[in-house]
Amino acid sequence: MKRTGFAEASCPVARALDAIGDVWSLLIVRDAFDGLRRFGDFQKNLGIAKGMLSARLHRLVELGVLEPVPASDGSAYQEYALTKKGRDLFPVVVSLRQWGEANLYARGEVHSDLVDEAGQPVGKLVLPSRAGRPLTWSDTRVRKAGARKR
Amino acid sequence: MKRTGFAEASCPVARALDAIGDVWSLLIVRDAFDGLRRFGDFQKNLGIAKGMLSARLHRLVELGVLEPVPASDGSAYQEYALTKKGRDLFPVVVSLRQWGEANLYARGEVHSDLVDEAGQPVGKLVLPSRAGRPLTWSDTRVRKAGARKR
DNA sequence: CTGTCCAGTCTTATTTTAGGACCAGTCTGA
DNA sequence: TCAGACTGGTCCTAAAATAAGACTGGACAG
């Protein structure tokens, strides 16, 4: 029997990880946010094995994160564009980036930066309460759904 | 020769994924936010193989995401508590949760919810510009560091 | 046409993971 | 107090995922 994974979990975190919780998928999405669209561009940029890339792209298309579109330069080739569902991953990529920046670099070590149109570094992600007050981990808790599995 | 992974990448997203970009690590962290602290509790709740859990916990400790602390109930056993670095992962877990909620559930399907102390559902994560204006994916770009690898 | 580029598929070797069996200290209650 | 259960692992094996590269067939440029 096949292992189900977490695709049916009642916890959205588990489901999300089941869908895109591997290194390559998220790196592909990150590159897509940077404007990459072609198989060869992803492959070159990531150094990923072609079979892996092929499988990941197909899975992301199947999930509705990417969609195949005709090449923007008029050639007969194909490109992969982020869908709405894919663009919705923006906060995921940004949160990983901010955690990495804050916790994984030695002082003085350089890294790429996320900036706005004016070239200004962006602020930190904020989780607002319904009333607009910023919340931290200690201000929140998870209210479980009825189901047993998480 | 050993594969280096992305531990030295100049892109913080790649480094972050190299550190905690696997399903189990993030589920463990999610459970830690829910208050779980003991080996057996994680094991029961996740249904993870003990060897895997052991390896993951040790890695998270080594990374400084968790730290081993004496059991809070006075017994001789050990617990694992989130460090500052671990608590910094809060936005990562929340962003995954929100993406999952919005994109992975059929209408009417129930899931657990993140609520504040008053029991109110929380708002969506917001990325503010330095000036405080909310930014979306199309308002930002990545400014590369000097290095070649990403 | 010919050679090169693009976007894959297929194959094989290696690494990782899942699932259990096993084990040594800790605690509990009869 | 000591038998049995609980805790927190380690170790083994089988199965699955991944890396690396050879191979392929259509697109395109000269």
XYZ file of C-alpha atoms (C1' of nucleotides) in Angstrom:
360
model
C 0.000 0.000 0.000
C 1.131 3.474 -0.773
C 2.123 5.836 1.939
C -0.428 8.620 2.044
C 1.816 11.373 3.256
C 0.153 14.410 4.740
C -2.031 15.324 1.798
C -5.133 14.718 3.890
C -3.951 16.173 7.150
C -6.216 18.635 8.877
C -3.207 20.791 9.656
C -2.516 23.194 6.808
C 1.171 23.243 7.638
C 1.412 19.507 7.069
C -0.478 19.736 3.807
C 1.626 22.603 2.580
C 4.793 20.695 3.382
C 3.452 17.621 1.660
C 2.933 19.705 -1.471
C 5.997 21.930 -1.642
C 8.067 20.935 1.363
C 11.175 19.902 -0.458
C 14.249 21.888 -1.213
C 14.028 21.835 -5.007
C 10.410 22.874 -5.322
C 10.912 25.947 -3.223
C 14.132 26.878 -4.959
C 12.363 26.603 -8.285
C 9.617 28.872 -6.989
C 12.198 31.308 -5.675
C 13.824 31.406 -9.109
C 10.447 31.887 -10.710
C 9.952 34.967 -8.529
C 13.302 36.160 -9.840
C 11.921 35.914 -13.344
C 13.222 32.543 -14.532
C 10.828 30.693 -16.787
C 12.678 28.178 -18.962
C 13.739 24.607 -18.231
C 17.322 25.327 -19.183
C 17.488 28.457 -17.060
C 16.338 26.627 -13.963
C 18.699 23.786 -14.680
C 21.688 26.059 -15.139
C 20.910 28.238 -12.175
C 20.210 25.456 -9.711
C 22.661 22.826 -10.882
C 19.841 20.319 -10.470
C 19.817 16.982 -12.311
C 17.589 17.209 -15.345
C 15.426 14.279 -14.349
C 14.807 15.842 -10.961
C 13.956 19.172 -12.534
C 11.618 17.552 -15.005
C 9.796 15.698 -12.242
C 9.581 18.768 -10.040
C 8.286 21.036 -12.784
C 5.607 18.528 -13.716
C 4.582 18.194 -10.111
C 4.409 21.951 -9.631
C 2.268 22.204 -12.762
C 0.046 19.420 -11.510
C -0.318 21.223 -8.195
C -1.241 24.422 -9.986
C 1.766 26.361 -8.721
C 3.260 26.758 -12.177
C 1.599 26.681 -15.570
C 3.133 25.932 -18.955
C 2.874 28.879 -21.319
C 4.148 29.482 -24.849
C 7.554 31.099 -24.936
C 7.452 34.871 -24.617
C 10.116 35.317 -27.309
C 7.994 33.761 -30.054
C 10.038 30.576 -30.331
C 8.348 27.191 -30.307
C 9.626 26.375 -26.846
C 7.752 26.348 -23.605
C 7.992 28.362 -20.435
C 6.759 27.920 -16.891
C 4.965 30.807 -15.235
C 3.790 31.229 -11.667
C 0.050 31.002 -11.202
C -1.885 32.865 -8.521
C -1.365 29.853 -6.272
C 2.342 30.054 -6.977
C 2.511 33.792 -6.352
C 0.759 33.149 -3.055
C 3.967 31.413 -1.978
C 5.680 34.782 -1.801
C 5.437 35.047 1.992
C 6.845 31.534 2.350
C 9.915 32.392 0.325
C 10.304 35.729 2.076
C 10.003 34.206 5.538
C 12.662 31.640 4.717
C 14.857 34.416 3.365
C 14.472 36.549 6.462
C 15.118 33.635 8.780
C 18.215 32.724 6.819
C 19.495 36.299 6.783
C 19.036 36.679 10.511
C 20.295 33.282 11.615
C 22.554 31.659 9.079
C 25.186 34.229 8.220
C 28.303 35.159 10.072
C 28.806 38.842 10.747
C 30.174 40.531 7.674
C 29.203 37.712 5.362
C 27.353 39.008 2.332
C 24.084 37.740 0.940
C 21.523 38.820 -1.606
C 18.845 41.238 -0.430
C 15.184 41.749 -1.083
C 14.501 45.375 -1.989
C 11.507 47.382 -3.132
C 11.219 49.343 -6.363
C 13.158 52.209 -4.869
C 15.992 49.867 -3.942
C 15.181 50.098 -0.249
C 15.504 46.908 1.820
C 12.090 45.611 2.825
C 10.884 45.372 6.418
C 10.183 42.237 8.382
C 7.086 40.161 7.837
C 4.375 41.071 10.330
C 1.493 38.958 11.538
C -1.369 41.287 12.467
C -4.267 40.408 14.702
C -7.688 41.038 13.271
C -7.531 44.398 15.012
C -4.181 45.175 13.417
C -1.899 44.655 16.388
C 1.315 42.756 15.519
C 1.388 39.250 16.972
C 4.288 36.999 17.943
C 4.436 33.268 18.556
C 3.524 33.683 22.198
C 0.332 35.579 21.349
C -1.170 32.788 19.316
C -2.265 29.207 19.538
C -3.664 26.613 17.190
C -7.334 25.769 17.494
C -7.671 22.212 16.300
C -10.194 21.055 13.773
C -12.517 18.223 14.714
C -10.436 15.533 13.023
C -7.896 13.258 14.625
C -4.984 13.373 12.195
C -2.859 16.438 12.017
C 33.911 13.882 -1.774
C 30.877 14.994 0.114
C 28.136 16.990 -1.546
C 28.165 20.475 -0.072
C 24.504 21.292 -0.410
C 23.567 24.940 -0.159
C 25.088 25.658 3.213
C 27.420 28.201 1.633
C 25.037 29.747 -0.840
C 24.850 33.500 -0.921
C 21.070 33.269 -1.190
C 19.506 33.113 2.257
C 16.584 31.117 0.908
C 18.902 28.356 -0.246
C 20.745 28.341 3.068
C 17.533 28.247 5.035
C 16.257 25.338 2.974
C 19.536 23.538 3.393
C 19.136 23.837 7.149
C 15.454 23.177 7.750
C 14.030 22.509 4.297
C 12.710 19.067 4.933
C 9.253 18.003 5.956
C 10.111 16.479 9.314
C 12.179 19.345 10.662
C 9.450 21.865 10.029
C 6.742 19.614 11.435
C 8.819 19.157 14.561
C 9.167 22.910 14.855
C 5.447 23.352 14.283
C 4.742 20.873 17.086
C 7.225 22.668 19.302
C 5.232 25.865 18.780
C 2.190 23.885 19.875
C 3.977 23.111 23.108
C 5.393 19.632 22.476
C 8.745 19.043 24.090
C 9.377 15.327 24.593
C 10.791 12.720 22.249
C 7.834 10.443 22.793
C 5.306 13.208 22.225
C 6.816 14.159 18.893
C 7.025 10.526 17.935
C 3.422 9.824 18.790
C 2.064 12.964 17.230
C 3.988 12.741 13.976
C 4.082 8.997 13.500
C 7.734 9.415 12.501
C 10.219 6.543 12.723
C 12.243 6.823 15.884
C 15.555 6.777 14.090
C 14.457 9.634 11.871
C 13.191 11.620 14.839
C 16.388 11.040 16.752
C 18.469 12.231 13.806
C 16.265 15.263 13.206
C 16.218 16.343 16.829
C 19.982 16.075 17.042
C 20.357 18.092 13.884
C 17.981 20.777 15.110
C 19.922 20.965 18.350
C 23.174 21.190 16.428
C 21.701 23.991 14.325
C 20.632 25.820 17.463
C 16.926 25.657 16.655
C 16.141 23.456 19.636
C 17.997 23.008 22.884
C 17.914 20.079 25.281
C 16.618 21.069 28.710
C 15.899 19.063 31.851
C 12.330 17.839 32.047
C 9.928 20.381 33.455
C 8.131 17.750 35.552
C 11.184 16.929 37.626
C 11.739 13.489 36.115
C 15.148 12.430 34.899
C 14.125 12.680 31.264
C 14.984 15.312 28.746
C 12.967 17.840 26.799
C 13.600 19.887 23.711
C 12.766 23.581 23.793
C 12.773 26.145 21.018
C 15.623 28.626 21.143
C 15.403 32.191 19.903
C 16.570 30.931 16.532
C 13.804 28.364 16.609
C 11.156 30.869 17.627
C 12.324 33.023 14.713
C 10.874 30.319 12.484
C 7.392 31.411 13.498
C 6.740 33.377 10.286
C 7.911 30.414 8.216
C 5.413 28.089 9.860
C 2.668 30.692 9.671
C 3.281 31.425 6.004
C 3.100 27.733 5.179
C -0.083 27.481 7.183
C -1.707 30.410 5.431
C -0.710 29.166 1.999
C -2.080 25.753 2.823
C -5.337 27.151 4.167
C -5.888 29.288 1.103
C -4.815 26.825 -1.554
C -5.006 23.245 -0.372
C -8.485 22.791 1.027
C -11.723 22.163 -0.763
C -14.606 24.445 0.113
C -16.203 23.313 3.338
C -13.242 21.163 4.351
C -12.183 21.872 7.909
C -8.702 22.579 9.142
C -7.065 23.809 12.317
C -6.830 27.577 12.779
C -4.318 29.979 14.218
C -6.003 32.302 16.703
C -4.887 35.025 19.091
C -5.374 35.022 22.855
C -8.936 36.221 22.435
C -9.674 33.318 20.121
C -9.861 35.578 17.075
C -8.386 34.271 13.817
C -5.190 36.084 12.963
C -4.739 38.263 9.878
C -2.529 37.583 6.903
C 1.207 38.046 7.027
C 2.201 41.438 5.664
C 5.512 42.493 4.180
C 5.957 46.203 4.830
C 8.309 48.496 2.980
C 10.694 50.489 5.109
C 8.091 53.247 4.967
C 5.380 50.874 6.150
C 3.496 50.360 2.912
C 2.500 46.695 2.305
C 4.466 45.071 -0.495
C 3.596 42.213 -2.811
C 5.792 40.021 -4.986
C 5.587 42.452 -7.901
C 6.857 45.346 -5.793
C 10.140 43.694 -4.916
C 13.235 42.221 -6.451
C 16.355 40.481 -5.274
C 19.577 42.432 -5.291
C 22.339 39.914 -5.724
C 25.384 39.712 -3.559
C 28.784 39.834 -5.195
C 29.286 36.061 -5.198
C 28.680 33.681 -8.047
C 26.822 30.802 -6.389
C 23.263 31.251 -5.275
C 21.697 19.699 -44.986
C 24.492 20.000 -40.778
C 25.605 21.134 -36.348
C 24.072 23.083 -32.212
C 20.563 24.220 -28.799
C 16.529 22.984 -26.101
C 13.852 20.110 -23.352
C 13.418 16.459 -21.949
C 13.619 10.644 -20.877
C 16.149 6.573 -19.206
C 19.550 4.099 -16.642
C 22.503 3.260 -12.939
C 24.776 4.051 -8.527
C 24.395 6.246 -4.216
C 21.986 8.255 -0.412
C 17.976 8.823 2.413
C 13.966 7.235 4.629
C 10.526 4.018 6.778
C 9.564 0.605 9.776
C 10.836 -2.432 13.204
C 13.688 -5.119 16.413
C 16.337 -4.456 20.143
C 18.351 -2.292 24.358
C 19.600 0.194 28.692
C 18.179 3.309 32.111
C 13.776 5.166 34.797
C 9.670 4.949 37.165
C 5.421 2.781 39.240
C 2.587 0.080 42.010
C 1.610 -4.393 44.193
C 11.687 -4.538 45.980
C 11.258 -5.970 42.012
C 8.294 -7.052 37.693
C 6.555 -4.685 34.203
C 5.850 -0.607 31.616
C 7.668 3.744 29.857
C 11.368 6.674 27.826
C 14.692 7.653 24.674
C 17.210 6.068 22.050
C 20.560 2.663 18.422
C 20.915 -0.554 14.738
C 19.402 -3.235 10.789
C 17.086 -4.028 6.422
C 14.148 -2.978 2.605
C 12.195 0.463 -0.136
C 12.214 4.946 -2.099
C 14.261 9.192 -3.592
C 18.168 11.561 -5.610
C 22.395 12.610 -8.429
C 24.819 12.227 -12.460
C 25.145 11.500 -16.874
C 24.168 9.069 -21.431
C 20.903 9.341 -24.879
C 16.999 11.254 -27.943
C 14.276 13.874 -31.010
C 12.424 18.335 -32.432
C 13.816 23.439 -33.300
C 16.535 26.643 -35.374
C 20.677 29.116 -37.580
C 23.972 29.138 -41.181
